[in-house]
């Protein structure tokens, strides 16, 4: 059954006003809940407007929190039980550094030459779910019940223990979710994100996890995608397809994106009647005498 795609993305080059240096900003946002598409669009637009200084990690973190505050205060964008992930890549051509800020389970991937002609994959972001012990601890300390859907329904025992209730991120029914102690809501599978104000009282935060990577001549690709890609394809397969279709005769980052979307959709439809929302950005890094 067709449904509205709740993913959003941004990809732009711009000049930093203060010093005239060149920069690039990329981001993917995976909305969820009844108003997830509206939340994702709001966050995408506000972050793109607000990230004026890509070389300042603290400014990026502050921008995320400011946008989350704006979202909560916006009456036309319901976000009590709707929200979005965010995975944002900022590249400053002046210092050649990539800065990744992430919330939720959208992902950034770096492909670099491994000393020969092969590319090695390095994940530049972590998935923020209760399956991560540190994320679990923070939410539990805030009063959350953390369990799977079968445990909520009383179909499986609940031990109230990360070691015994770990679930599986490979199966939607078996994913650990955040619930209030006095109601069977909100049921979030994420521990960091924009919106979801009900879950914010249960330990969810909008503070992004940051990773700073000095880029080198060995770095060839950075790929950002929502879980519609990474739930269907491994990091290694994503990088392999990006390289196969991103360079050479007829190759381009656009062709790589199209191939990744097609293969991910095929994987989804092999096991289900529908696909998840699928969004991917492929940035091919061209160094030597060229700018990013």
PDB file of C-alpha atoms in Angstrom:
ATOM      1  CA  UNK A   1       0.000   0.000   0.000  1.00  0.00           C
ATOM      2  CA  UNK A   2       1.389   3.373  -1.037  1.00  0.00           C
ATOM      3  CA  UNK A   3       2.211   5.867   1.678  1.00  0.00           C
ATOM      4  CA  UNK A   4       3.828   9.259   1.809  1.00  0.00           C
ATOM      5  CA  UNK A   5       7.608   9.166   1.916  1.00  0.00           C
ATOM      6  CA  UNK A   6       8.559  10.675   5.268  1.00  0.00           C
ATOM      7  CA  UNK A   7      12.277  10.986   4.431  1.00  0.00           C
ATOM      8  CA  UNK A   8      13.824  14.340   3.569  1.00  0.00           C
ATOM      9  CA  UNK A   9      17.339  15.404   2.534  1.00  0.00           C
ATOM     10  CA  UNK A  10      19.554  18.418   1.928  1.00  0.00           C
ATOM     11  CA  UNK A  11      22.651  18.740  -0.282  1.00  0.00           C
ATOM     12  CA  UNK A  12      24.211  22.116  -0.946  1.00  0.00           C
ATOM     13  CA  UNK A  13      27.483  23.923  -1.497  1.00  0.00           C
ATOM     14  CA  UNK A  14      27.898  27.395  -0.100  1.00  0.00           C
ATOM     15  CA  UNK A  15      30.382  30.067   0.904  1.00  0.00           C
ATOM     16  CA  UNK A  16      30.869  30.886   4.568  1.00  0.00           C
ATOM     17  CA  UNK A  17      30.148  34.588   4.853  1.00  0.00           C
ATOM     18  CA  UNK A  18      32.703  35.339   7.561  1.00  0.00           C
ATOM     19  CA  UNK A  19      35.828  34.298   5.661  1.00  0.00           C
ATOM     20  CA  UNK A  20      34.659  33.371   2.158  1.00  0.00           C
ATOM     21  CA  UNK A  21      35.737  29.729   2.474  1.00  0.00           C
ATOM     22  CA  UNK A  22      33.850  27.014   0.606  1.00  0.00           C
ATOM     23  CA  UNK A  23      31.784  24.409   2.417  1.00  0.00           C
ATOM     24  CA  UNK A  24      29.321  21.635   1.689  1.00  0.00           C
ATOM     25  CA  UNK A  25      26.374  20.431   3.736  1.00  0.00           C
ATOM     26  CA  UNK A  26      24.571  17.111   3.337  1.00  0.00           C
ATOM     27  CA  UNK A  27      21.868  15.577   5.477  1.00  0.00           C
ATOM     28  CA  UNK A  28      19.240  12.825   5.557  1.00  0.00           C
ATOM     29  CA  UNK A  29      16.198  12.811   7.826  1.00  0.00           C
ATOM     30  CA  UNK A  30      13.863   9.853   8.430  1.00  0.00           C
ATOM     31  CA  UNK A  31      10.525  10.988   9.832  1.00  0.00           C
ATOM     32  CA  UNK A  32       8.181   8.744  11.816  1.00  0.00           C
ATOM     33  CA  UNK A  33       4.752   9.056  13.380  1.00  0.00           C
ATOM     34  CA  UNK A  34       1.610  10.617  11.939  1.00  0.00           C
ATOM     35  CA  UNK A  35       3.381  13.942  11.251  1.00  0.00           C
ATOM     36  CA  UNK A  36       6.834  12.515  10.567  1.00  0.00           C
ATOM     37  CA  UNK A  37       7.022  13.986   7.063  1.00  0.00           C
ATOM     38  CA  UNK A  38       6.198  17.474   8.384  1.00  0.00           C
ATOM     39  CA  UNK A  39       8.693  17.170  11.228  1.00  0.00           C
ATOM     40  CA  UNK A  40      11.443  15.954   8.874  1.00  0.00           C
ATOM     41  CA  UNK A  41      10.819  18.857   6.478  1.00  0.00           C
ATOM     42  CA  UNK A  42      10.818  21.401   9.319  1.00  0.00           C
ATOM     43  CA  UNK A  43      14.104  20.078  10.725  1.00  0.00           C
ATOM     44  CA  UNK A  44      15.734  19.790   7.292  1.00  0.00           C
ATOM     45  CA  UNK A  45      14.869  23.400   6.432  1.00  0.00           C
ATOM     46  CA  UNK A  46      15.850  24.898   9.796  1.00  0.00           C
ATOM     47  CA  UNK A  47      19.151  23.036  10.083  1.00  0.00           C
ATOM     48  CA  UNK A  48      20.170  24.011   6.558  1.00  0.00           C
ATOM     49  CA  UNK A  49      19.441  27.638   7.422  1.00  0.00           C
ATOM     50  CA  UNK A  50      21.089  27.535  10.835  1.00  0.00           C
ATOM     51  CA  UNK A  51      24.391  25.762  10.209  1.00  0.00           C
ATOM     52  CA  UNK A  52      26.369  28.857   9.350  1.00  0.00           C
ATOM     53  CA  UNK A  53      29.698  27.637  10.733  1.00  0.00           C
ATOM     54  CA  UNK A  54      30.506  24.079   9.703  1.00  0.00           C
ATOM     55  CA  UNK A  55      34.005  24.243  11.255  1.00  0.00           C
ATOM     56  CA  UNK A  56      32.688  24.706  14.791  1.00  0.00           C
ATOM     57  CA  UNK A  57      31.566  21.467  16.438  1.00  0.00           C
ATOM     58  CA  UNK A  58      29.909  23.276  19.336  1.00  0.00           C
ATOM     59  CA  UNK A  59      27.958  25.464  16.910  1.00  0.00           C
ATOM     60  CA  UNK A  60      26.628  22.348  15.182  1.00  0.00           C
ATOM     61  CA  UNK A  61      25.510  20.838  18.501  1.00  0.00           C
ATOM     62  CA  UNK A  62      23.857  24.119  19.504  1.00  0.00           C
ATOM     63  CA  UNK A  63      22.074  24.279  16.134  1.00  0.00           C
ATOM     64  CA  UNK A  64      20.568  20.842  16.711  1.00  0.00           C
ATOM     65  CA  UNK A  65      19.255  21.800  20.149  1.00  0.00           C
ATOM     66  CA  UNK A  66      17.947  25.144  18.891  1.00  0.00           C
ATOM     67  CA  UNK A  67      16.026  23.461  16.056  1.00  0.00           C
ATOM     68  CA  UNK A  68      14.525  20.913  18.482  1.00  0.00           C
ATOM     69  CA  UNK A  69      13.377  23.765  20.734  1.00  0.00           C
ATOM     70  CA  UNK A  70      11.841  25.561  17.731  1.00  0.00           C
ATOM     71  CA  UNK A  71      10.079  22.365  16.727  1.00  0.00           C
ATOM     72  CA  UNK A  72       8.545  21.840  20.157  1.00  0.00           C
ATOM     73  CA  UNK A  73       7.289  25.430  20.155  1.00  0.00           C
ATOM     74  CA  UNK A  74       5.802  25.246  16.615  1.00  0.00           C
ATOM     75  CA  UNK A  75       2.025  24.665  16.881  1.00  0.00           C
ATOM     76  CA  UNK A  76       1.639  23.826  13.185  1.00  0.00           C
ATOM     77  CA  UNK A  77       4.040  20.869  13.359  1.00  0.00           C
ATOM     78  CA  UNK A  78       2.728  18.253  15.836  1.00  0.00           C
ATOM     79  CA  UNK A  79       5.683  16.504  17.434  1.00  0.00           C
ATOM     80  CA  UNK A  80       4.457  14.916  20.663  1.00  0.00           C
ATOM     81  CA  UNK A  81       4.616  11.430  19.147  1.00  0.00           C
ATOM     82  CA  UNK A  82       6.194  12.280  15.781  1.00  0.00           C
ATOM     83  CA  UNK A  83       9.853  12.918  15.112  1.00  0.00           C
ATOM     84  CA  UNK A  84      12.796  12.395  12.820  1.00  0.00           C
ATOM     85  CA  UNK A  85      16.320  11.068  12.746  1.00  0.00           C
ATOM     86  CA  UNK A  86      19.141  13.226  11.399  1.00  0.00           C
ATOM     87  CA  UNK A  87      22.516  12.410   9.926  1.00  0.00           C
ATOM     88  CA  UNK A  88      24.336  15.535   8.803  1.00  0.00           C
ATOM     89  CA  UNK A  89      27.709  15.848   7.107  1.00  0.00           C
ATOM     90  CA  UNK A  90      29.494  19.203   6.991  1.00  0.00           C
ATOM     91  CA  UNK A  91      32.707  19.528   4.982  1.00  0.00           C
ATOM     92  CA  UNK A  92      34.893  22.614   5.220  1.00  0.00           C
ATOM     93  CA  UNK A  93      37.103  22.817   2.129  1.00  0.00           C
ATOM     94  CA  UNK A  94      39.423  25.192   3.982  1.00  0.00           C
ATOM     95  CA  UNK A  95      40.568  22.657   6.590  1.00  0.00           C
ATOM     96  CA  UNK A  96      39.594  19.468   4.715  1.00  0.00           C
ATOM     97  CA  UNK A  97      37.689  18.122   7.697  1.00  0.00           C
ATOM     98  CA  UNK A  98      34.390  16.226   7.645  1.00  0.00           C
ATOM     99  CA  UNK A  99      32.114  16.651  10.654  1.00  0.00           C
ATOM    100  CA  UNK A 100      29.268  14.206  11.121  1.00  0.00           C
ATOM    101  CA  UNK A 101      26.400  14.897  13.514  1.00  0.00           C
ATOM    102  CA  UNK A 102      23.863  12.137  14.009  1.00  0.00           C
ATOM    103  CA  UNK A 103      20.654  11.332  15.864  1.00  0.00           C
ATOM    104  CA  UNK A 104      18.858   8.015  15.525  1.00  0.00           C
ATOM    105  CA  UNK A 105      19.612   5.247  13.053  1.00  0.00           C
ATOM    106  CA  UNK A 106      20.319   7.057   9.800  1.00  0.00           C
ATOM    107  CA  UNK A 107      23.944   6.461   8.970  1.00  0.00           C
ATOM    108  CA  UNK A 108      27.146   7.958   7.494  1.00  0.00           C
ATOM    109  CA  UNK A 109      29.746   5.776   5.784  1.00  0.00           C
ATOM    110  CA  UNK A 110      33.266   6.630   4.607  1.00  0.00           C
ATOM    111  CA  UNK A 111      34.970   4.676   1.829  1.00  0.00           C
ATOM    112  CA  UNK A 112      38.769   4.948   1.680  1.00  0.00           C
ATOM    113  CA  UNK A 113      41.543   3.230  -0.239  1.00  0.00           C
ATOM    114  CA  UNK A 114      43.037   0.535   1.982  1.00  0.00           C
ATOM    115  CA  UNK A 115      46.594   0.841   0.642  1.00  0.00           C
ATOM    116  CA  UNK A 116      45.807  -0.797  -2.670  1.00  0.00           C
ATOM    117  CA  UNK A 117      42.908  -0.410  -5.068  1.00  0.00           C
ATOM    118  CA  UNK A 118      40.213  -1.729  -2.695  1.00  0.00           C
ATOM    119  CA  UNK A 119      37.983   0.472  -0.574  1.00  0.00           C
ATOM    120  CA  UNK A 120      37.530  -0.051   3.144  1.00  0.00           C
ATOM    121  CA  UNK A 121      34.264   0.975   4.838  1.00  0.00           C
ATOM    122  CA  UNK A 122      34.270   3.009   8.045  1.00  0.00           C
ATOM    123  CA  UNK A 123      30.987   3.820   9.744  1.00  0.00           C
ATOM    124  CA  UNK A 124      31.023   7.450  10.877  1.00  0.00           C
ATOM    125  CA  UNK A 125      27.905   7.306  13.045  1.00  0.00           C
ATOM    126  CA  UNK A 126      26.347   4.993  15.612  1.00  0.00           C
ATOM    127  CA  UNK A 127      22.746   3.804  15.677  1.00  0.00           C
ATOM    128  CA  UNK A 128      21.023   5.355  18.689  1.00  0.00           C
ATOM    129  CA  UNK A 129      18.611   2.704  19.951  1.00  0.00           C
ATOM    130  CA  UNK A 130      18.017   0.935  23.292  1.00  0.00           C
ATOM    131  CA  UNK A 131      20.159  -1.916  21.961  1.00  0.00           C
ATOM    132  CA  UNK A 132      23.134   0.316  22.837  1.00  0.00           C
ATOM    133  CA  UNK A 133      23.784  -0.120  26.559  1.00  0.00           C
ATOM    134  CA  UNK A 134      24.687   3.512  27.249  1.00  0.00           C
ATOM    135  CA  UNK A 135      21.538   4.701  25.497  1.00  0.00           C
ATOM    136  CA  UNK A 136      19.476   2.105  27.370  1.00  0.00           C
ATOM    137  CA  UNK A 137      20.897   3.218  30.736  1.00  0.00           C
ATOM    138  CA  UNK A 138      20.070   6.874  30.137  1.00  0.00           C
ATOM    139  CA  UNK A 139      16.468   6.144  29.184  1.00  0.00           C
ATOM    140  CA  UNK A 140      15.903   3.697  32.023  1.00  0.00           C
ATOM    141  CA  UNK A 141      17.323   6.216  34.517  1.00  0.00           C
ATOM    142  CA  UNK A 142      14.719   8.686  33.205  1.00  0.00           C
ATOM    143  CA  UNK A 143      11.914   6.290  34.104  1.00  0.00           C
ATOM    144  CA  UNK A 144      11.306   4.496  30.813  1.00  0.00           C
ATOM    145  CA  UNK A 145      10.075   0.935  30.486  1.00  0.00           C
ATOM    146  CA  UNK A 146      12.148  -0.624  27.709  1.00  0.00           C
ATOM    147  CA  UNK A 147      10.763  -3.737  26.057  1.00  0.00           C
ATOM    148  CA  UNK A 148       9.738  -5.348  22.793  1.00  0.00           C
ATOM    149  CA  UNK A 149       6.185  -5.423  21.466  1.00  0.00           C
ATOM    150  CA  UNK A 150       5.670  -9.117  22.375  1.00  0.00           C
ATOM    151  CA  UNK A 151       6.796  -8.292  25.934  1.00  0.00           C
ATOM    152  CA  UNK A 152       4.372  -5.353  26.069  1.00  0.00           C
ATOM    153  CA  UNK A 153       1.525  -7.670  25.025  1.00  0.00           C
ATOM    154  CA  UNK A 154       2.508 -10.240  27.659  1.00  0.00           C
ATOM    155  CA  UNK A 155       3.458 -12.817  25.036  1.00  0.00           C
ATOM    156  CA  UNK A 156       7.074 -12.992  26.236  1.00  0.00           C
ATOM    157  CA  UNK A 157       8.598 -12.501  29.715  1.00  0.00           C
ATOM    158  CA  UNK A 158      10.063  -9.091  30.560  1.00  0.00           C
ATOM    159  CA  UNK A 159      13.066  -9.025  32.875  1.00  0.00           C
ATOM    160  CA  UNK A 160      13.573  -5.218  32.926  1.00  0.00           C
ATOM    161  CA  UNK A 161      17.223  -5.940  32.133  1.00  0.00           C
ATOM    162  CA  UNK A 162      19.335  -4.962  29.125  1.00  0.00           C
ATOM    163  CA  UNK A 163      21.202  -8.270  29.258  1.00  0.00           C
ATOM    164  CA  UNK A 164      17.991 -10.321  29.161  1.00  0.00           C
ATOM    165  CA  UNK A 165      15.690  -8.070  27.091  1.00  0.00           C
ATOM    166  CA  UNK A 166      18.054  -7.137  24.279  1.00  0.00           C
ATOM    167  CA  UNK A 167      15.658  -7.940  21.431  1.00  0.00           C
ATOM    168  CA  UNK A 168      16.801  -7.641  17.822  1.00  0.00           C
ATOM    169  CA  UNK A 169      17.153  -4.605  15.579  1.00  0.00           C
ATOM    170  CA  UNK A 170      16.656  -6.904  12.572  1.00  0.00           C
ATOM    171  CA  UNK A 171      12.952  -7.455  13.348  1.00  0.00           C
ATOM    172  CA  UNK A 172      10.493  -4.601  13.984  1.00  0.00           C
ATOM    173  CA  UNK A 173       8.511  -6.700  16.474  1.00  0.00           C
ATOM    174  CA  UNK A 174      11.657  -7.608  18.406  1.00  0.00           C
ATOM    175  CA  UNK A 175      13.153  -4.118  18.594  1.00  0.00           C
ATOM    176  CA  UNK A 176      13.442  -2.634  22.064  1.00  0.00           C
ATOM    177  CA  UNK A 177      11.099   0.332  22.498  1.00  0.00           C
ATOM    178  CA  UNK A 178      10.665   3.126  25.046  1.00  0.00           C
ATOM    179  CA  UNK A 179       7.398   3.269  26.991  1.00  0.00           C
ATOM    180  CA  UNK A 180       6.199   5.370  29.896  1.00  0.00           C
ATOM    181  CA  UNK A 181       5.637   3.570  33.197  1.00  0.00           C
ATOM    182  CA  UNK A 182       1.922   4.471  33.302  1.00  0.00           C
ATOM    183  CA  UNK A 183       0.919   4.060  29.648  1.00  0.00           C
ATOM    184  CA  UNK A 184       1.758   1.981  26.592  1.00  0.00           C
ATOM    185  CA  UNK A 185       3.233   4.954  24.758  1.00  0.00           C
ATOM    186  CA  UNK A 186       5.174   6.305  22.927  1.00  0.00           C
ATOM    187  CA  UNK A 187       6.871   3.082  21.767  1.00  0.00           C
ATOM    188  CA  UNK A 188       9.926   4.764  20.217  1.00  0.00           C
ATOM    189  CA  UNK A 189      12.699   2.539  18.876  1.00  0.00           C
ATOM    190  CA  UNK A 190      15.170   5.459  18.934  1.00  0.00           C
ATOM    191  CA  UNK A 191      16.914   7.112  21.868  1.00  0.00           C
ATOM    192  CA  UNK A 192      18.044  10.292  20.089  1.00  0.00           C
ATOM    193  CA  UNK A 193      16.069  12.367  17.641  1.00  0.00           C
ATOM    194  CA  UNK A 194      14.178  15.550  16.867  1.00  0.00           C
ATOM    195  CA  UNK A 195      10.601  15.854  18.122  1.00  0.00           C
ATOM    196  CA  UNK A 196       8.951  13.025  20.067  1.00  0.00           C
ATOM    197  CA  UNK A 197       8.439  15.347  23.013  1.00  0.00           C
ATOM    198  CA  UNK A 198       6.669  12.598  24.995  1.00  0.00           C
ATOM    199  CA  UNK A 199       9.822  10.473  24.736  1.00  0.00           C
ATOM    200  CA  UNK A 200      12.024  13.413  25.781  1.00  0.00           C
ATOM    201  CA  UNK A 201      10.766  12.946  29.341  1.00  0.00           C
ATOM    202  CA  UNK A 202      11.899   9.309  29.091  1.00  0.00           C
ATOM    203  CA  UNK A 203      15.531   9.932  28.201  1.00  0.00           C
ATOM    204  CA  UNK A 204      15.422  10.651  24.480  1.00  0.00           C
ATOM    205  CA  UNK A 205      17.701  13.585  23.626  1.00  0.00           C
ATOM    206  CA  UNK A 206      18.415  15.808  20.625  1.00  0.00           C
ATOM    207  CA  UNK A 207      22.137  16.109  21.376  1.00  0.00           C
ATOM    208  CA  UNK A 208      23.919  14.729  18.319  1.00  0.00           C
ATOM    209  CA  UNK A 209      26.825  12.359  18.491  1.00  0.00           C
ATOM    210  CA  UNK A 210      29.729  14.082  16.725  1.00  0.00           C
ATOM    211  CA  UNK A 211      32.586  12.608  14.751  1.00  0.00           C
ATOM    212  CA  UNK A 212      35.360  14.697  13.218  1.00  0.00           C
ATOM    213  CA  UNK A 213      37.389  13.134  10.401  1.00  0.00           C
ATOM    214  CA  UNK A 214      40.372  14.843   8.720  1.00  0.00           C
ATOM    215  CA  UNK A 215      39.973  13.820   5.078  1.00  0.00           C
ATOM    216  CA  UNK A 216      42.953  12.567   3.090  1.00  0.00           C
ATOM    217  CA  UNK A 217      43.722  11.736  -0.529  1.00  0.00           C
ATOM    218  CA  UNK A 218      42.805   8.104   0.221  1.00  0.00           C
ATOM    219  CA  UNK A 219      39.187   9.014   0.992  1.00  0.00           C
ATOM    220  CA  UNK A 220      36.900   8.477  -1.993  1.00  0.00           C
ATOM    221  CA  UNK A 221      33.253   8.454  -0.892  1.00  0.00           C
ATOM    222  CA  UNK A 222      31.021   9.547   1.929  1.00  0.00           C
ATOM    223  CA  UNK A 223      27.522   8.067   1.870  1.00  0.00           C
ATOM    224  CA  UNK A 224      24.567   9.197   3.984  1.00  0.00           C
ATOM    225  CA  UNK A 225      21.377   7.135   4.050  1.00  0.00           C
ATOM    226  CA  UNK A 226      18.294   6.338   6.080  1.00  0.00           C
ATOM    227  CA  UNK A 227      17.663   2.856   7.425  1.00  0.00           C
ATOM    228  CA  UNK A 228      15.724   2.016   4.269  1.00  0.00           C
ATOM    229  CA  UNK A 229      19.185   1.448   2.783  1.00  0.00           C
ATOM    230  CA  UNK A 230      21.099   0.038   5.736  1.00  0.00           C
ATOM    231  CA  UNK A 231      18.367  -2.351   6.936  1.00  0.00           C
ATOM    232  CA  UNK A 232      18.521  -3.943   3.480  1.00  0.00           C
ATOM    233  CA  UNK A 233      22.205  -3.699   2.506  1.00  0.00           C
ATOM    234  CA  UNK A 234      25.455  -4.115   4.430  1.00  0.00           C
ATOM    235  CA  UNK A 235      27.954  -1.271   4.727  1.00  0.00           C
ATOM    236  CA  UNK A 236      30.298  -3.182   2.430  1.00  0.00           C
ATOM    237  CA  UNK A 237      27.629  -3.717  -0.229  1.00  0.00           C
ATOM    238  CA  UNK A 238      26.618  -0.055  -0.120  1.00  0.00           C
ATOM    239  CA  UNK A 239      30.209   1.004  -0.706  1.00  0.00           C
ATOM    240  CA  UNK A 240      30.696  -1.585  -3.443  1.00  0.00           C
ATOM    241  CA  UNK A 241      27.666  -0.342  -5.380  1.00  0.00           C
ATOM    242  CA  UNK A 242      28.647   3.295  -4.889  1.00  0.00           C
ATOM    243  CA  UNK A 243      32.025   2.646  -6.432  1.00  0.00           C
ATOM    244  CA  UNK A 244      30.757   0.437  -9.255  1.00  0.00           C
ATOM    245  CA  UNK A 245      28.224   3.011 -10.395  1.00  0.00           C
ATOM    246  CA  UNK A 246      29.801   6.230  -9.117  1.00  0.00           C
ATOM    247  CA  UNK A 247      32.822   6.392 -11.411  1.00  0.00           C
ATOM    248  CA  UNK A 248      34.096   5.296 -14.822  1.00  0.00           C
ATOM    249  CA  UNK A 249      32.251   5.682 -18.157  1.00  0.00           C
ATOM    250  CA  UNK A 250      28.646   6.583 -17.468  1.00  0.00           C
ATOM    251  CA  UNK A 251      29.196   6.538 -13.743  1.00  0.00           C
ATOM    252  CA  UNK A 252      28.234   9.349 -11.389  1.00  0.00           C
ATOM    253  CA  UNK A 253      27.087   9.839  -7.802  1.00  0.00           C
ATOM    254  CA  UNK A 254      23.534  10.116  -9.172  1.00  0.00           C
ATOM    255  CA  UNK A 255      23.801   6.737 -10.899  1.00  0.00           C
ATOM    256  CA  UNK A 256      25.197   5.263  -7.692  1.00  0.00           C
ATOM    257  CA  UNK A 257      22.196   6.596  -5.743  1.00  0.00           C
ATOM    258  CA  UNK A 258      19.739   5.154  -8.259  1.00  0.00           C
ATOM    259  CA  UNK A 259      21.376   1.731  -8.129  1.00  0.00           C
ATOM    260  CA  UNK A 260      21.454   1.724  -4.325  1.00  0.00           C
ATOM    261  CA  UNK A 261      17.760   2.618  -4.129  1.00  0.00           C
ATOM    262  CA  UNK A 262      16.822  -0.068  -6.671  1.00  0.00           C
ATOM    263  CA  UNK A 263      18.787  -2.829  -4.948  1.00  0.00           C
ATOM    264  CA  UNK A 264      17.554  -1.883  -1.480  1.00  0.00           C
ATOM    265  CA  UNK A 265      13.952  -1.870  -2.755  1.00  0.00           C
ATOM    266  CA  UNK A 266      14.452  -5.317  -4.285  1.00  0.00           C
ATOM    267  CA  UNK A 267      15.765  -6.634  -0.975  1.00  0.00           C
ATOM    268  CA  UNK A 268      12.773  -5.218   0.896  1.00  0.00           C
ATOM    269  CA  UNK A 269      10.242  -6.643  -1.577  1.00  0.00           C
ATOM    270  CA  UNK A 270      11.857 -10.074  -1.419  1.00  0.00           C
ATOM    271  CA  UNK A 271      10.654 -10.410   2.184  1.00  0.00           C
ATOM    272  CA  UNK A 272       7.735  -7.966   2.459  1.00  0.00           C
ATOM    273  CA  UNK A 273       4.894  -6.471   0.437  1.00  0.00           C
ATOM    274  CA  UNK A 274       6.293  -2.941   0.790  1.00  0.00           C
ATOM    275  CA  UNK A 275       9.561  -1.129   1.246  1.00  0.00           C
ATOM    276  CA  UNK A 276      10.650   1.229   3.958  1.00  0.00           C
ATOM    277  CA  UNK A 277      11.240   4.825   2.893  1.00  0.00           C
ATOM    278  CA  UNK A 278      14.624   4.911   1.138  1.00  0.00           C
ATOM    279  CA  UNK A 279      16.924   7.941   0.869  1.00  0.00           C
ATOM    280  CA  UNK A 280      20.639   8.008   0.047  1.00  0.00           C
ATOM    281  CA  UNK A 281      23.231  10.683  -0.744  1.00  0.00           C
ATOM    282  CA  UNK A 282      26.565   9.792  -2.352  1.00  0.00           C
ATOM    283  CA  UNK A 283      29.400  12.350  -2.138  1.00  0.00           C
ATOM    284  CA  UNK A 284      32.415  11.510  -4.293  1.00  0.00           C
ATOM    285  CA  UNK A 285      35.510  13.212  -2.920  1.00  0.00           C
ATOM    286  CA  UNK A 286      37.846  14.527  -5.617  1.00  0.00           C
ATOM    287  CA  UNK A 287      41.099  15.780  -4.184  1.00  0.00           C
ATOM    288  CA  UNK A 288      44.475  16.643  -5.733  1.00  0.00           C
ATOM    289  CA  UNK A 289      44.069  20.226  -6.990  1.00  0.00           C
ATOM    290  CA  UNK A 290      40.279  20.254  -6.674  1.00  0.00           C
ATOM    291  CA  UNK A 291      37.978  21.462  -3.955  1.00  0.00           C
ATOM    292  CA  UNK A 292      35.493  19.149  -2.291  1.00  0.00           C
TER     293      UNK A 292
END
